[in-house]
CSV table of C-alpha atoms and ligand atoms in Angstrom, one decimal:
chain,number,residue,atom,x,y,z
E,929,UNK,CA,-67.0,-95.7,-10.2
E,930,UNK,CA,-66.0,-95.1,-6.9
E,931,UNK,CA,-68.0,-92.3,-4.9
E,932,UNK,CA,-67.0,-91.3,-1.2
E,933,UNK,CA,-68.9,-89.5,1.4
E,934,UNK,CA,-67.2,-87.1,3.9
E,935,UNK,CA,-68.4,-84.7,6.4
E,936,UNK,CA,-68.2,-83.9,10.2
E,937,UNK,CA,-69.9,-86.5,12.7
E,938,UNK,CA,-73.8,-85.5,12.3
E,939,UNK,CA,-73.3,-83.9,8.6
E,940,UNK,CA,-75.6,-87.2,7.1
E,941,UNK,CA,-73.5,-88.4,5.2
E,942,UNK,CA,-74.3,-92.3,6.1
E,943,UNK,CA,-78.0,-91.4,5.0
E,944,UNK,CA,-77.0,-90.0,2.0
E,945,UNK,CA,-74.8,-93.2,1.2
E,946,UNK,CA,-78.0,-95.1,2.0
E,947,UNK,CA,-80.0,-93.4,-0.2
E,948,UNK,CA,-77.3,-93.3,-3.5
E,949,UNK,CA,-76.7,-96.8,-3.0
E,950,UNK,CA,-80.6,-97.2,-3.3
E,951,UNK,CA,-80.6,-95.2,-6.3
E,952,UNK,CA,-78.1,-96.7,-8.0
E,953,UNK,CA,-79.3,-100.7,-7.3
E,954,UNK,CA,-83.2,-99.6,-8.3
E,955,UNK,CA,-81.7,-98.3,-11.5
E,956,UNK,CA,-80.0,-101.6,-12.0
E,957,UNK,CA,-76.7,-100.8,-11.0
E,958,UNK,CA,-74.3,-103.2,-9.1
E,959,UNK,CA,-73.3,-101.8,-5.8
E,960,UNK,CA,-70.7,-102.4,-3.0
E,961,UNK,CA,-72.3,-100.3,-0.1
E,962,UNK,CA,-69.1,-100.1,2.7
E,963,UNK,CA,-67.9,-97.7,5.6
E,964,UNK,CA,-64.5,-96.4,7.3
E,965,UNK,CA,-63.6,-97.5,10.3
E,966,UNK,CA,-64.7,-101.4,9.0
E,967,UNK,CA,-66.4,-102.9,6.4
E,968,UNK,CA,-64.2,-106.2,6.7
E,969,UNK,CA,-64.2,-108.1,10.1
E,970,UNK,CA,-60.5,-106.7,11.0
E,971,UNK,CA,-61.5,-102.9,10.0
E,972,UNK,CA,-64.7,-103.5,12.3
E,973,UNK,CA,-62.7,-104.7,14.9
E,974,UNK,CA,-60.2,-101.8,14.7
E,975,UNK,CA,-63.4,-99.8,14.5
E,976,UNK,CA,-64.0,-100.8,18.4
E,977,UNK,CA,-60.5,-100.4,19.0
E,978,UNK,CA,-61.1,-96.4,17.8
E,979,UNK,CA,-64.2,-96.1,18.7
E,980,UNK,CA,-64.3,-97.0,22.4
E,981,UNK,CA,-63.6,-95.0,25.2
E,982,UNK,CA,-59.1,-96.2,25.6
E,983,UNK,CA,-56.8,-93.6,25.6
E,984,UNK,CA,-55.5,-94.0,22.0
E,985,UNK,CA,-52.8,-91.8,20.8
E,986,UNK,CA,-52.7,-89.8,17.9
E,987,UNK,CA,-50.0,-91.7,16.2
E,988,UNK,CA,-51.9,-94.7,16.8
E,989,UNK,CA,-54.8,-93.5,16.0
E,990,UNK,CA,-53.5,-92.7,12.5
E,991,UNK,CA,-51.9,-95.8,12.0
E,992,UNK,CA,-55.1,-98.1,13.3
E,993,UNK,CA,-57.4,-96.2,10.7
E,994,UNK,CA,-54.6,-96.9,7.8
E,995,UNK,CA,-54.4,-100.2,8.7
E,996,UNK,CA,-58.3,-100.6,8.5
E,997,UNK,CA,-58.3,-98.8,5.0
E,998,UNK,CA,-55.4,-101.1,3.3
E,999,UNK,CA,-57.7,-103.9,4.2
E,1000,UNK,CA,-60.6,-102.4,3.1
E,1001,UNK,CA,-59.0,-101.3,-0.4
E,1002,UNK,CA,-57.5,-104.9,-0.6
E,1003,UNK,CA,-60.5,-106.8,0.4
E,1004,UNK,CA,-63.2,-105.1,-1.0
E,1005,UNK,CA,-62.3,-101.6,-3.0
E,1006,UNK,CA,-60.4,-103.0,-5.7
E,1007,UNK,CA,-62.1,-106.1,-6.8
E,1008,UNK,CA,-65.5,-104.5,-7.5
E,1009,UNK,CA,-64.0,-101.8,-9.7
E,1010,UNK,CA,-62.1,-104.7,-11.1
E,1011,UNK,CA,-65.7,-106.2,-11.7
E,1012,UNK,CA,-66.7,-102.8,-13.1
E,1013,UNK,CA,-69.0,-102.1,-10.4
E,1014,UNK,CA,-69.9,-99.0,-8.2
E,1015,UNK,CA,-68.2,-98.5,-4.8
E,1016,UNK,CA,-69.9,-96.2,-2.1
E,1017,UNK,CA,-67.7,-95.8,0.9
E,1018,UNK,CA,-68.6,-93.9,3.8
E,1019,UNK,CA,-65.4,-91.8,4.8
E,1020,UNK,CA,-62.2,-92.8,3.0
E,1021,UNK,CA,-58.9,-91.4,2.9
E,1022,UNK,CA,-59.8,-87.5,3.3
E,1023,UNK,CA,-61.5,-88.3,6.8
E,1024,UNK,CA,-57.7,-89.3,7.7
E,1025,UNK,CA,-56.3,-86.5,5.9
E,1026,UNK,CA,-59.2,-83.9,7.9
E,1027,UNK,CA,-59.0,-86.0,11.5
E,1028,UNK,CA,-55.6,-86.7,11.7
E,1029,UNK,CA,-53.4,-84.6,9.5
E,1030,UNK,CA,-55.4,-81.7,10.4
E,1031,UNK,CA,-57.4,-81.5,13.1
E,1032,UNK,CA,-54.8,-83.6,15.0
E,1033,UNK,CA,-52.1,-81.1,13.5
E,1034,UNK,CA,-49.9,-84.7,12.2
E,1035,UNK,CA,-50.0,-83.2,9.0
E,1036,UNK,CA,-51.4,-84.3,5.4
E,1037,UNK,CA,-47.7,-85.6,4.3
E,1038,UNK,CA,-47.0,-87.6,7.6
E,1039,UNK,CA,-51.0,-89.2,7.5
E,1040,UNK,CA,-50.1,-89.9,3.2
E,1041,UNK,CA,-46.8,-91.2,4.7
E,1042,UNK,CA,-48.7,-93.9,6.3
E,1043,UNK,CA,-51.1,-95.2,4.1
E,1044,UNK,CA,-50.3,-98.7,2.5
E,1045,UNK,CA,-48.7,-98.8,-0.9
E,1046,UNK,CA,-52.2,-100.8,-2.1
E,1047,UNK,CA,-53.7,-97.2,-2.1
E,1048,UNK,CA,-51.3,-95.8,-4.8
E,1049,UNK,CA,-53.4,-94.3,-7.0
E,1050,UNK,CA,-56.9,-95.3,-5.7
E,1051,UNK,CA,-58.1,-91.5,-4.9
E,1052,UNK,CA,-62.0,-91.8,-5.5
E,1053,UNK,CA,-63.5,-90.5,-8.8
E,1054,UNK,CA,-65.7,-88.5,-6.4
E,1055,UNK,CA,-65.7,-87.3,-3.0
E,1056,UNK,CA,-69.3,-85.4,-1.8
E,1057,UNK,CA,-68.4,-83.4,1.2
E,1058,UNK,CA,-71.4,-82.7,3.2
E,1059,UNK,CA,-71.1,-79.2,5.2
E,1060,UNK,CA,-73.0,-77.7,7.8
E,1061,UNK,CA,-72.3,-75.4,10.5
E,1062,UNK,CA,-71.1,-77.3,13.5
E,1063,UNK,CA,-73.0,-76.2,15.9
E,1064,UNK,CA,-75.9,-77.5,13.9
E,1065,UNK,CA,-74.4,-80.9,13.5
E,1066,UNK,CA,-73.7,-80.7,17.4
E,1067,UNK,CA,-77.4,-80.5,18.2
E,1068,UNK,CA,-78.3,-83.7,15.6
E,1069,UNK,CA,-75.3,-85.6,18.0
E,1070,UNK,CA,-77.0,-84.2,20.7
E,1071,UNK,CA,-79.8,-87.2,20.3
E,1072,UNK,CA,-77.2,-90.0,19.8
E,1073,UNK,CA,-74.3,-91.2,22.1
E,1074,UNK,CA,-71.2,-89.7,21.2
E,1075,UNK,CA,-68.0,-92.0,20.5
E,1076,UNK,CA,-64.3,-91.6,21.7
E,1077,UNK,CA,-63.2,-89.2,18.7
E,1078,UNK,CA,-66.9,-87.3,18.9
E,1079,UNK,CA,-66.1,-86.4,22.5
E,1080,UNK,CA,-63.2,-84.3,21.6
E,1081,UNK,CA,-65.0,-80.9,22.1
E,1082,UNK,CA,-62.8,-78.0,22.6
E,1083,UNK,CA,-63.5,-76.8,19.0
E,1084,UNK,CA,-62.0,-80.0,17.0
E,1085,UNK,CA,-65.1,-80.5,15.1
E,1086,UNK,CA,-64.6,-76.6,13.7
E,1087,UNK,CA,-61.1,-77.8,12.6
E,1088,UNK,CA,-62.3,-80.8,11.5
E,1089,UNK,CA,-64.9,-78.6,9.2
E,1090,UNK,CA,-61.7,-76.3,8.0
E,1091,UNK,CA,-59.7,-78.7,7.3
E,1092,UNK,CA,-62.2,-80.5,5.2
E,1093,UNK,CA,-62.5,-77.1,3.5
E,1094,UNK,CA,-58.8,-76.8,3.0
E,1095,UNK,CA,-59.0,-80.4,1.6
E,1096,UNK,CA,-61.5,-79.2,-1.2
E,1097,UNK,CA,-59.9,-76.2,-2.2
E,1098,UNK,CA,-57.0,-78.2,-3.3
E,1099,UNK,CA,-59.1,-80.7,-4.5
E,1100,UNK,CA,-61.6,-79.3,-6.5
E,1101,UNK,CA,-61.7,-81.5,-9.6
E,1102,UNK,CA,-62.8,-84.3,-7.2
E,1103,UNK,CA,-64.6,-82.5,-3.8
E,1104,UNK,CA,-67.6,-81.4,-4.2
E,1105,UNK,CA,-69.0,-79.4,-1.5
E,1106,UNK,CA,-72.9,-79.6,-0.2
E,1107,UNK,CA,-74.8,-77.8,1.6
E,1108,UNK,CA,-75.9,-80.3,4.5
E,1109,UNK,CA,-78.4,-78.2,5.5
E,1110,UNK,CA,-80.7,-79.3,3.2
E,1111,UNK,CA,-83.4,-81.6,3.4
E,1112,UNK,CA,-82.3,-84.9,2.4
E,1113,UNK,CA,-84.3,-85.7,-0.1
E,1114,UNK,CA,-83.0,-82.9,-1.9
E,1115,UNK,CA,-79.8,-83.2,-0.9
E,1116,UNK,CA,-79.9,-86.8,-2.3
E,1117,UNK,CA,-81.3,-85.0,-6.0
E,1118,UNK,CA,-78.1,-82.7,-5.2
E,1119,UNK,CA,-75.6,-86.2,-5.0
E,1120,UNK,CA,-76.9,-87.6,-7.5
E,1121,UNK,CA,-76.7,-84.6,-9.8
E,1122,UNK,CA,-73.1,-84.0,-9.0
E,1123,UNK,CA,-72.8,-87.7,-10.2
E,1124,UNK,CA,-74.3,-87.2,-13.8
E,1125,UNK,CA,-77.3,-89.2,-12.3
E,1126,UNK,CA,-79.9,-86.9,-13.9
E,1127,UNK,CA,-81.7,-84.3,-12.4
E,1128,UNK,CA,-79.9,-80.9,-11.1
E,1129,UNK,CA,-76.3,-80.7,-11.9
M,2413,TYD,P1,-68.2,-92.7,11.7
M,2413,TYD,O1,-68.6,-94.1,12.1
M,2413,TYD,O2,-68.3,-92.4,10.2
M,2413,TYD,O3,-68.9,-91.7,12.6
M,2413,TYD,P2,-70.2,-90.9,12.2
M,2413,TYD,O4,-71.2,-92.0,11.7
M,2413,TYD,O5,-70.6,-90.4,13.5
M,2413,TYD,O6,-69.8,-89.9,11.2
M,2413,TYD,O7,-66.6,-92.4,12.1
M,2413,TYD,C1,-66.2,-92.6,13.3
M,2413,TYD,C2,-65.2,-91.6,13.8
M,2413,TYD,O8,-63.9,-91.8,13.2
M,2413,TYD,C3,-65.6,-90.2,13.3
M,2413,TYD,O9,-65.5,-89.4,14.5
M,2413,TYD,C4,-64.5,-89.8,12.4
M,2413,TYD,C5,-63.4,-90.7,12.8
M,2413,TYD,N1,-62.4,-91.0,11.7
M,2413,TYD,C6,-61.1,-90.4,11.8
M,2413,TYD,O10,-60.8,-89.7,12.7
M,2413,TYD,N2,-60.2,-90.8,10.8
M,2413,TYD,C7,-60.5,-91.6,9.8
M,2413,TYD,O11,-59.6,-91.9,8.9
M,2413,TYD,C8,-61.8,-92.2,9.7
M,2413,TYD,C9,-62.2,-93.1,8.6
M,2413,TYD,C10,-62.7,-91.8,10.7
């Protein structure tokens, strides 16, 4: 099964991959744990490309984190669910789609447009969208060192958040939205329920 995580920068959404992927080995599942930007020595490298403090345009941008995904999907995606195993990605396609083809205004069709034919079809069975008011995510970001895209301000994270709404209203067989507000522990009860992994649904 493939599961994705999305959210704004600070939402928790790398702890909450953490702890699924946790989950899901102790129960005796096998488990390929990976993240977007990287998770294969070119997408890490494009990762400091992104991530570092260049001018990078918005084109570009779009078309570096593209490139990063068609060799994740190639490399890694689609030979464990060809194995049958679980895939936990941190940020996937709908980051692109919310970054870039909102936020960035490039629009979903143009940042689809893009995307290598090896993602045809490879939506994720599941995509938990963690949400929390921005201003609460800004004071978690507060503690760490922001990167290029983080340092945006002017209200981009708030159209970042609406645009990951927007995303799940069109796509609510497979978003499901979370309150990130929660403790994580509970929030990880909360995953793992939306997953048919027992407890609350
Ligand atoms: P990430 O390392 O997940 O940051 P964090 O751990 O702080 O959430 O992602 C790095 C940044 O890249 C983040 O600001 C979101 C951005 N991003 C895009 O703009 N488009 C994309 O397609 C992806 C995958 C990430």
């Amino acid at each position: 099964m493939f599961v994705t995580f999305e959210g704004i920068d600070g939402s928790g959404k790398s702890t909450q991959a953490r702890l699924l992927v946790e989950h899901l080995r102790a129960t005796g599942s096998e488990v390929v744990s990976t993240r977007e930007p990287g998770g294969t020595p070119l997408g890490e490298g494009i990762r400091q490309l992104l991530l570092a403090g260049d001018r990078v345009g918005n084109w570009a941008e779009a078309a570096l984190f593209a490139a990063a995904r068609a060799q994740l999907v190639e490399d890694i995606v689609r030979p464990a669910l060809a194995r049958g195993e679980w895939v936990v990605c941190d940020r996937f396609i709908d980051s692109s789609l919310a970054y870039q083809g909102l936020a960035r205004g490039l629009g979903l069709e143009a940042v689809l447009r893009l995307s290598p034919p090896s993602l045809d079809g490879l939506w994720p069975a599941r995509t938990l969208l963690l949400e929390l008011p921005s201003r609460v995510a800004a004071a978690r970001l507060a503690e760490t060192s922001p990167d290029r895209i983080e340092r945006v301000g002017g209200g981009f994270i708030e159209s970042v958040a609406a645009g990951y709404a927007q995303l799940a209203e069109r796509h609510p067989e497979r978003i499901v939205r979370l309150d990130a507000t929660l403790p994580a522990d509970e929030l990880a009860a909360a995953v793992r329920g939306k997953l048919g992994l027992g407890e609350r649904t």
